[in-house]
Short mmCIF file of C-alpha atoms in Angstrom, two decimals:
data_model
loop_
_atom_site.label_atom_id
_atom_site.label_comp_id
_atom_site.label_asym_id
_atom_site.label_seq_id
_atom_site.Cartn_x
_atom_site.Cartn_y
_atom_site.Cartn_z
CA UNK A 101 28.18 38.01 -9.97
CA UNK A 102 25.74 35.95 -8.49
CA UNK A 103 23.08 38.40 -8.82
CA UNK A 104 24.13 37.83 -12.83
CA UNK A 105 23.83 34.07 -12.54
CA UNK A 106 20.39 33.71 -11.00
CA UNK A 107 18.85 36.21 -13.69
CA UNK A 108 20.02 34.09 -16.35
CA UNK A 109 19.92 30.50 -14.83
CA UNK A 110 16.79 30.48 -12.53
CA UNK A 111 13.35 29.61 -12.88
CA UNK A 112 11.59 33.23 -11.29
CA UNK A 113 15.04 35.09 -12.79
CA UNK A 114 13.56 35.18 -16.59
CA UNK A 115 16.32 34.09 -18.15
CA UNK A 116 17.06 34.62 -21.73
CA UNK A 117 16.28 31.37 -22.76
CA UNK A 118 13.06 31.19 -20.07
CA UNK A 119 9.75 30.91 -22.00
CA UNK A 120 7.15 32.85 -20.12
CA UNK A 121 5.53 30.90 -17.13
CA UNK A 122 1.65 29.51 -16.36
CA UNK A 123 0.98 30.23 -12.65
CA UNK A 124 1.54 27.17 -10.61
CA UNK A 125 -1.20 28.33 -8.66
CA UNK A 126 -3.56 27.09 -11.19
CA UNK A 127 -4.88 23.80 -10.49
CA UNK A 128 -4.56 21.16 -12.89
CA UNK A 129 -7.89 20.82 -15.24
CA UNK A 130 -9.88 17.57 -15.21
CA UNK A 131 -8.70 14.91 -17.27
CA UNK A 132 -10.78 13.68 -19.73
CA UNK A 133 -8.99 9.83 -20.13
CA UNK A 134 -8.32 8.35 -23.25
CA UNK A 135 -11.34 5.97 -22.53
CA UNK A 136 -14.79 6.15 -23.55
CA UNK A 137 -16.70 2.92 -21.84
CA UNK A 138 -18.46 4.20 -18.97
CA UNK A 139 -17.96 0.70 -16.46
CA UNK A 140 -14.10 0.70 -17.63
CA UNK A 141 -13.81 4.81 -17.33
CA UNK A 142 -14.70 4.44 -13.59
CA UNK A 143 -12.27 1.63 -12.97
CA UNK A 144 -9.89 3.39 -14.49
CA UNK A 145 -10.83 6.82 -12.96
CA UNK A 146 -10.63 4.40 -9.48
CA UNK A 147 -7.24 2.87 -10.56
CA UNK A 148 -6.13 6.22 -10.94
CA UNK A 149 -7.58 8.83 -8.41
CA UNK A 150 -9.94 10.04 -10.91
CA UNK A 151 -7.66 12.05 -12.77
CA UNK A 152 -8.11 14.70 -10.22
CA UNK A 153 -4.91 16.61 -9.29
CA UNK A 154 -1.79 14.32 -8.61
CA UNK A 155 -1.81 11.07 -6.79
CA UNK A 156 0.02 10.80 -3.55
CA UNK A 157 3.44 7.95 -2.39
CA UNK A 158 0.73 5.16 -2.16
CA UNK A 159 -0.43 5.01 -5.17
CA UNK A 160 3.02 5.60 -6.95
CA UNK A 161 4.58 2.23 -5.02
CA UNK A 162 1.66 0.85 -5.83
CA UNK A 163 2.71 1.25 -9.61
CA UNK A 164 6.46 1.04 -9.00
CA UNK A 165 5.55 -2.38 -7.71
CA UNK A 166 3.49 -3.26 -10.52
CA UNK A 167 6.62 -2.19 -12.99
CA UNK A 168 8.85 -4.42 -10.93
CA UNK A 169 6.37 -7.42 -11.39
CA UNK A 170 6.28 -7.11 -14.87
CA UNK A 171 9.90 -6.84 -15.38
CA UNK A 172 10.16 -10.01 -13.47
CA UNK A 173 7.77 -11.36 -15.55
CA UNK A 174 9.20 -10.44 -18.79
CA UNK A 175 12.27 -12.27 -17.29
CA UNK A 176 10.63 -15.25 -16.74
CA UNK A 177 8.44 -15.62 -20.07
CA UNK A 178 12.50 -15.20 -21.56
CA UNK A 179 13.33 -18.28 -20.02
CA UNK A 180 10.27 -20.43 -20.98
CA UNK A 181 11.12 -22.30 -23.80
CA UNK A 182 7.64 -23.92 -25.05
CA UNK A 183 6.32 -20.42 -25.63
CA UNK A 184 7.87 -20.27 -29.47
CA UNK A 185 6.31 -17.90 -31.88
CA UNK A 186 4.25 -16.22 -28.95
CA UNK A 187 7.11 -14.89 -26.87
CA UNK A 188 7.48 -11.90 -28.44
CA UNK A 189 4.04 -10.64 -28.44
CA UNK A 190 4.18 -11.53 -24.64
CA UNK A 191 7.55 -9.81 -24.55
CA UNK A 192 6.07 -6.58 -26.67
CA UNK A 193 2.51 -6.91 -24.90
CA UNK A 194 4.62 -6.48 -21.20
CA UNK A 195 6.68 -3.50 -22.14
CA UNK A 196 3.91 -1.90 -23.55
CA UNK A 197 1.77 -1.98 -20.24
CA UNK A 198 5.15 -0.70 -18.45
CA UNK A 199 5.50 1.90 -20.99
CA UNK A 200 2.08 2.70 -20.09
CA UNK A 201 2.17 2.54 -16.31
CA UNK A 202 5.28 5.54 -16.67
CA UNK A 203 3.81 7.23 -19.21
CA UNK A 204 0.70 7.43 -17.37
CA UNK A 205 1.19 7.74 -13.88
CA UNK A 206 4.93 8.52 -13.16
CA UNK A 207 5.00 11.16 -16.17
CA UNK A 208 1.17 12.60 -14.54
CA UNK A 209 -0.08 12.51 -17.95
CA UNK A 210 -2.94 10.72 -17.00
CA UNK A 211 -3.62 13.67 -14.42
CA UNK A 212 -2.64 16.49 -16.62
CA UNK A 213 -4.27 18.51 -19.54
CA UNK A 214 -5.23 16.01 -22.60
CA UNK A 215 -3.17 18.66 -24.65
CA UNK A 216 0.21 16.77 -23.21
CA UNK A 217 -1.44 13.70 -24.19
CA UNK A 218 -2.28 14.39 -27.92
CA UNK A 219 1.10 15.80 -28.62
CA UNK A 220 2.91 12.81 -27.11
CA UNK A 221 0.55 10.06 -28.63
CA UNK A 222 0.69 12.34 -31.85
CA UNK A 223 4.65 11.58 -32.00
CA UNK A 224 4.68 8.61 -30.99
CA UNK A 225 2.20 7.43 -33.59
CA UNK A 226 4.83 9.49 -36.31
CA UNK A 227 7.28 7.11 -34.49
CA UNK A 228 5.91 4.02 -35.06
CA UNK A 229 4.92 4.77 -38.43
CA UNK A 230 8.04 5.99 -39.35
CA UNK A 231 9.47 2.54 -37.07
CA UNK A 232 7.22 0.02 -39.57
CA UNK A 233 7.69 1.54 -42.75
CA UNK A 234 11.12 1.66 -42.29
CA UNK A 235 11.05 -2.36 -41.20
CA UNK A 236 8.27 -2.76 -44.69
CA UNK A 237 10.34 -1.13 -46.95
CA UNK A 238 13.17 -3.91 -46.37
CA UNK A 239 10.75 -6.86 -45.73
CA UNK A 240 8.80 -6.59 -49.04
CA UNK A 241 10.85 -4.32 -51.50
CA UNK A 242 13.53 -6.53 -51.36
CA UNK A 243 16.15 -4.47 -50.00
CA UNK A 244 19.24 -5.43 -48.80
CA UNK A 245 21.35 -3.60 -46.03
CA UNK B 500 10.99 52.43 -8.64
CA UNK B 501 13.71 49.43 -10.16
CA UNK B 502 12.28 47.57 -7.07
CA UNK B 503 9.04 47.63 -7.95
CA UNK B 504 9.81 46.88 -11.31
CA UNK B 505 11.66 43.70 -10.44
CA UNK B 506 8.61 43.14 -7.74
CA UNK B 507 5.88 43.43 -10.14
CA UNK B 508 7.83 41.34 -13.06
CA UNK B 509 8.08 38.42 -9.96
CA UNK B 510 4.42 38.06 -9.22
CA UNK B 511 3.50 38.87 -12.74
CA UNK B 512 1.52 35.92 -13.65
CA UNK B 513 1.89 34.99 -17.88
CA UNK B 514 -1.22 34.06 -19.91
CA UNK B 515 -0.34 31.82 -22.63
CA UNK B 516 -3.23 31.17 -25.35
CA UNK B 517 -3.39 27.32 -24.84
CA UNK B 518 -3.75 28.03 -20.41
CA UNK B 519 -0.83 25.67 -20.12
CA UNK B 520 2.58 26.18 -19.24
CA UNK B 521 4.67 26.58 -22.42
CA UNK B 522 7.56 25.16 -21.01
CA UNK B 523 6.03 21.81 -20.22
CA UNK B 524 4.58 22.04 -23.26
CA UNK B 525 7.71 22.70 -24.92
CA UNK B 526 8.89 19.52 -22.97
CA UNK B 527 6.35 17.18 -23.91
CA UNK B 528 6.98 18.61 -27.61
CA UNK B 529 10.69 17.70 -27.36
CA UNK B 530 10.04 14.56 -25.44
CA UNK B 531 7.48 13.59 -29.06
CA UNK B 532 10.76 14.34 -31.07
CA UNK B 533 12.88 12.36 -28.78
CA UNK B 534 10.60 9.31 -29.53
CA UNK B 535 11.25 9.32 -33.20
CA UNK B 536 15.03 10.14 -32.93
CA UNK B 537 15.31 6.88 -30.64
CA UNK B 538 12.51 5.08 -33.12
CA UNK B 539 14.84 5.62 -36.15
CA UNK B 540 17.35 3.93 -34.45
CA UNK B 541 15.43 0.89 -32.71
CA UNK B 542 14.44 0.41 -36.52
CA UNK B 543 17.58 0.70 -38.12
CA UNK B 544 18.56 -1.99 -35.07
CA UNK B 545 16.11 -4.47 -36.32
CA UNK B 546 16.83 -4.22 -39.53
CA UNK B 547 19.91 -5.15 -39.61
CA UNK B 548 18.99 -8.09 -36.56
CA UNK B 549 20.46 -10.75 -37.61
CA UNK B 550 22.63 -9.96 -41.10
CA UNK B 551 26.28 -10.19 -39.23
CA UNK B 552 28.85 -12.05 -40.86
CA UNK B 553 31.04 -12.58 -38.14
CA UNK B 554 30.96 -12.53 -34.17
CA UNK B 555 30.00 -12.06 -31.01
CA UNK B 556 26.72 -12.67 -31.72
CA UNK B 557 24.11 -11.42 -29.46
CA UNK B 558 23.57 -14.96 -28.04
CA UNK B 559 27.60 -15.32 -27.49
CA UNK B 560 27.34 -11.76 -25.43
CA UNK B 561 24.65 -10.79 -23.84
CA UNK B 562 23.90 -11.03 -20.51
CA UNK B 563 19.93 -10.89 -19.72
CA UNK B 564 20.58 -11.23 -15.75
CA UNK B 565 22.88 -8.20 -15.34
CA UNK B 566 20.96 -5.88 -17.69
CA UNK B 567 17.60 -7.11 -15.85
CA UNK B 568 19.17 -5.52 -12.55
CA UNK B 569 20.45 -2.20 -14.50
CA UNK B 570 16.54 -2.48 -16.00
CA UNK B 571 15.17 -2.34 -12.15
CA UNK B 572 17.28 0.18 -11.00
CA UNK B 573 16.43 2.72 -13.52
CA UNK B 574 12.50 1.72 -13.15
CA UNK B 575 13.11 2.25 -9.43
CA UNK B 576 15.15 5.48 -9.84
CA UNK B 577 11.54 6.92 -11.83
CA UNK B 578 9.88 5.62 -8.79
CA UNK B 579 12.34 8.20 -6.50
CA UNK B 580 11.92 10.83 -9.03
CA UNK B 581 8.16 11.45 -8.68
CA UNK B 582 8.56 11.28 -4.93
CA UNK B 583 10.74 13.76 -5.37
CA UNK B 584 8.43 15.86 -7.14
CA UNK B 585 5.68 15.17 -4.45
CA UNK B 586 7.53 16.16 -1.45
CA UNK B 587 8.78 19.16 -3.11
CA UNK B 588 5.37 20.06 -3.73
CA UNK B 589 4.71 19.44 -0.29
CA UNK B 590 7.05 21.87 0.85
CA UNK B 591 9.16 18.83 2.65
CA UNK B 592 12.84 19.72 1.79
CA UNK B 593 14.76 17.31 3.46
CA UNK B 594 12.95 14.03 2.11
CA UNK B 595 12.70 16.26 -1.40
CA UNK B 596 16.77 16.59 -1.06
CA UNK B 597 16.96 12.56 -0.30
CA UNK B 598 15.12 11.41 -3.11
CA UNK B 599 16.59 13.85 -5.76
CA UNK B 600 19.48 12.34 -4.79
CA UNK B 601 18.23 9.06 -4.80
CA UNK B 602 18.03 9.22 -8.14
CA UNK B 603 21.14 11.07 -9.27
CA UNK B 604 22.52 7.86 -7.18
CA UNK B 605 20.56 5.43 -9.12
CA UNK B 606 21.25 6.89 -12.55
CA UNK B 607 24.76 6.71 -11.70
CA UNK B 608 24.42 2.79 -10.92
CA UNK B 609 22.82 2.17 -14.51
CA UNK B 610 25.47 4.05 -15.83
CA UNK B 611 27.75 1.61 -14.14
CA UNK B 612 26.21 -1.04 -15.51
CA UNK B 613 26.38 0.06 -18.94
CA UNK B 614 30.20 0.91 -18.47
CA UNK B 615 30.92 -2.42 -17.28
CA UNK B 616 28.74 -4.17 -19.86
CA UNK B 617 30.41 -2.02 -22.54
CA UNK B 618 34.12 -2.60 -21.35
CA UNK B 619 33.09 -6.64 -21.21
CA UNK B 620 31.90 -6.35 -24.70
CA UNK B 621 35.13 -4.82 -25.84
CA UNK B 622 37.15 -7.37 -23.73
CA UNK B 623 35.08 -10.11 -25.97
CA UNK B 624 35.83 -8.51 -29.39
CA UNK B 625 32.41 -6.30 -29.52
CA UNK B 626 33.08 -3.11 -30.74
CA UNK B 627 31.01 -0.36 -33.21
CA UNK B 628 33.36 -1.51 -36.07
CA UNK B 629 33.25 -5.10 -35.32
CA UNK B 630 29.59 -5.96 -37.68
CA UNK B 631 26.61 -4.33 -37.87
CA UNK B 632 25.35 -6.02 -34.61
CA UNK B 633 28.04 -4.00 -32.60
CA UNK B 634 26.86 -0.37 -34.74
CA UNK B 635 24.02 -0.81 -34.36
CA UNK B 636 23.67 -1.74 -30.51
CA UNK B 637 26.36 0.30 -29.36
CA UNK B 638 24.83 3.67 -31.20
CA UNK B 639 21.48 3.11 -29.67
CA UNK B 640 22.46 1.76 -26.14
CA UNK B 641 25.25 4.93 -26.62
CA UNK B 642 22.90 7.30 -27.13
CA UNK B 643 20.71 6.05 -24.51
CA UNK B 644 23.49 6.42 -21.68
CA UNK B 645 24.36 9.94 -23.67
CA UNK B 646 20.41 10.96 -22.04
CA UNK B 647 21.06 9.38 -19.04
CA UNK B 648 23.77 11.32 -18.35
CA UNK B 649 22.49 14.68 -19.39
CA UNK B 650 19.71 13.50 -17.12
CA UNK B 651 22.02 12.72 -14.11
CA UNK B 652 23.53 16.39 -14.33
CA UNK B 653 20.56 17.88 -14.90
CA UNK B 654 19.17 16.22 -11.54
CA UNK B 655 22.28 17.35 -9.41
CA UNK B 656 22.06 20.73 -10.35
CA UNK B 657 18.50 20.60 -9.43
CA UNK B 658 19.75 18.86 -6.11
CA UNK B 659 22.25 21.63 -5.77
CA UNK B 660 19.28 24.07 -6.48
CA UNK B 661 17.27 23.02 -3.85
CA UNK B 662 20.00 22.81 -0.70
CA UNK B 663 20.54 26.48 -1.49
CA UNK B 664 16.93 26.58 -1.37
CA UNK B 665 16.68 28.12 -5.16
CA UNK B 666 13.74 25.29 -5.80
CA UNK B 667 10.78 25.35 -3.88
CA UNK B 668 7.64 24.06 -4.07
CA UNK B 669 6.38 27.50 -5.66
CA UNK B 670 8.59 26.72 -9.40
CA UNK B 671 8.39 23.31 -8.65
CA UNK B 672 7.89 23.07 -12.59
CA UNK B 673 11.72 23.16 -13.19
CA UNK B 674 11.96 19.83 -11.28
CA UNK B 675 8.85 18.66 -12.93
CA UNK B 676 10.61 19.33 -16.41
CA UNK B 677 13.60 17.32 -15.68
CA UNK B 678 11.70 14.53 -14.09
CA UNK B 679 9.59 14.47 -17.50
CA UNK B 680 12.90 13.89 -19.10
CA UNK B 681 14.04 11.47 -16.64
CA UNK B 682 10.91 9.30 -17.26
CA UNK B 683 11.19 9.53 -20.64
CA UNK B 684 14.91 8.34 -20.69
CA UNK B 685 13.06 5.12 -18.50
CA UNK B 686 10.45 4.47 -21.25
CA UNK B 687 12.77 4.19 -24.11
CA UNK B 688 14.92 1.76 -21.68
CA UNK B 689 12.00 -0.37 -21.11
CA UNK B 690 11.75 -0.82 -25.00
CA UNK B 691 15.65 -1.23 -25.63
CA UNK B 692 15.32 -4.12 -22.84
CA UNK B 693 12.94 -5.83 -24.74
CA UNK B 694 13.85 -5.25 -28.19
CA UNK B 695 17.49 -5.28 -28.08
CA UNK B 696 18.18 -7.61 -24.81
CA UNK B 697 15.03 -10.06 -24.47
CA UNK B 698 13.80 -10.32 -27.88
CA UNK B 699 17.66 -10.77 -29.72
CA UNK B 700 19.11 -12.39 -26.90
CA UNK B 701 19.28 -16.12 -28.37
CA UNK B 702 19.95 -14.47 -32.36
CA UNK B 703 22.78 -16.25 -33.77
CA UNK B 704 24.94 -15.97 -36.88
CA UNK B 705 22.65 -16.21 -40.61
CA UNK B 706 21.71 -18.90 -41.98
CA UNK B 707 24.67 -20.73 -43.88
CA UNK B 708 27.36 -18.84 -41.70
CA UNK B 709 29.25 -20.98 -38.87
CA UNK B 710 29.24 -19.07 -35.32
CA UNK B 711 33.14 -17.52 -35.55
CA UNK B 712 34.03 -15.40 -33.15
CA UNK B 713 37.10 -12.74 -33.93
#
């Protein structure tokens, strides 16, 4: 019986559902980065290890710390009440760069194949179009909810 | 000769055609999906911002401070997940087994949160059928804890997985895979924070209609 349930439930037991493996033992390829500049591509390569392999506990509090930051940011730019028609572009620009820092670092897609990244950044640009058309179409057609 | 069978199918290494593994890309494809299922809804949210007739209005019900702290423990629960993944790969099990469960812990505290916030809501007259505020924030912020807590038994049976020493560092990909996940249910938090909580926190009734609550 439990011969039975690690054939169909674990990783090295092939599973019916299990889609054939990569070996593990194959070491991440180089990461290309999303960025072009040369002066900005080796801050960034810096920032981030180089995009070779994964990075180690440092550099991940490093980031966790930076999330934290921002959130307490984002919490304070909420309760500033001269900002007016900027605080949401402040609000939008700080989740975005925490969305990034996850995305990026926790998620390893900075240090994994660029394949991950144009699928991801492929949806999410579907998303987002999908996201503002919806928001047009009731803006300037004139519909009503 | 079934021995060497199984033997041979165990080190048997697959070639896939891209040189990735298809199950993280198979992952990362779902995760791309995920992001317009939740994107429909963030839209359909703002859409209807602001077009309820009657109360609670967000301003009249939402409390920033609280949700900030449920916002920093799932951020920080990410943080334990990718140490988790590290140590595993380091072949350390007993930090691996504190961290996994670090953020089955954590995960469990947001859902808390959310629990609370959503039995305080109802207490104050904020339910799905009460206007299209309520629908609309209660089917995204629903659906949101509905991940989380796929997410949170996914991670235990991991946990489990790896006391009984059925994860190792050698198909450390199955803990990668639900830690993708895990992030992912993170990222489309740190959006519903701001979107939902931070940008509609001071949106009142329309324009011509007084603030009544029900």
């Amino acid at each position: 019986m439990s011969n039975l349930w690690k054939i169909l439930t674990t990783h090295k037991g092939n599973g019916w559902w299990n889609l054939p493996e990569t070996p593990q033992s194959n070491t991440n390829p180089k990461n290309e980065g999303p960025i072009s500049i040369s002066w900005l591509k080796k801050l960034w390569n810096l920032l981030s290890h180089g995009g070779v392999d994964h990075a180690g506990p440092t550099f991940y509090t490093i980031v966790a710390v930076f999330l934290a930051i921002v959130t307490l940011l984002e919490l304070w730019i909420y309760t500033v009440k001269t900002l007016g028609a900027w605080l949401n572009p402040l609000l939008f620009l700080l989740s975005a760069l925490k969305f990034i820092g996850v995305v990026a670092f926790f998620m390893h897609l900075r240090f994994d194949h660029k394949y991950f990244t144009i699928i991801f950044t492929f949806c999410m640009i579907l998303g987002i179009s999908v996201f503002i058309s919806l928001l047009l179409l009731w803006s300037f057609a004139g519909l009503k909810p | 000769m079934s021995q060497t069978i199984v033997d041979n199918h165990h080190t048997e290494e697959h070639i896939t055609s891209t040189g990735l593994s298809n199950r993280k890309l198979l992952m990362w494809t779902f995760l791309g999906s995920d992001v317009m299922f939740f994107g429909a809804f963030i839209a359909t949210y703002l859409v209807y911002r602001g077009k309820s007739l009657n109360g609670p209005y967000p301003n009249e019900i939402l409390n920033i401070p609280i949700t900030s702290i449920s916002t920093f423990v799932l951020l920080m629960s990410s943080f334990a997940m990718v140490l988790a993944l590290h140590y595993l790969n380091e072949n350390r099990r007993g930090i691996t087994q504190f961290w996994i469960w670090s953020v089955v812990v954590l995960g469990a505290i947001f859902m808390g949160f959310q629990v609370v916030e959503f039995t305080e809501f109802a207490i104050h007259g904020l339910t799905p059928r009460t206007n299209l505020f309520g629908t609309t924030f209660f089917i995204l912020t629903g659906l949101h804890g509905g991940h989380v807590t796929i997410g949170i038994i996914w991670l235990a049976i991991m946990g489990y997985a790896h006391k009984k020493g059925a994860l190792r560092s050698d198909n450390s990909e199955d803990l990668e895979l639900a830690g993708l996940y895990w992030h992912f249910v993170d990222i489309v938090w740190i959006v519903i924070f701001t979107v939902i909580y931070l940008v509609s926190a001071t949106d009142g009734p329309p324009p011509g209609i007084p603030s009544i609550t029900h």
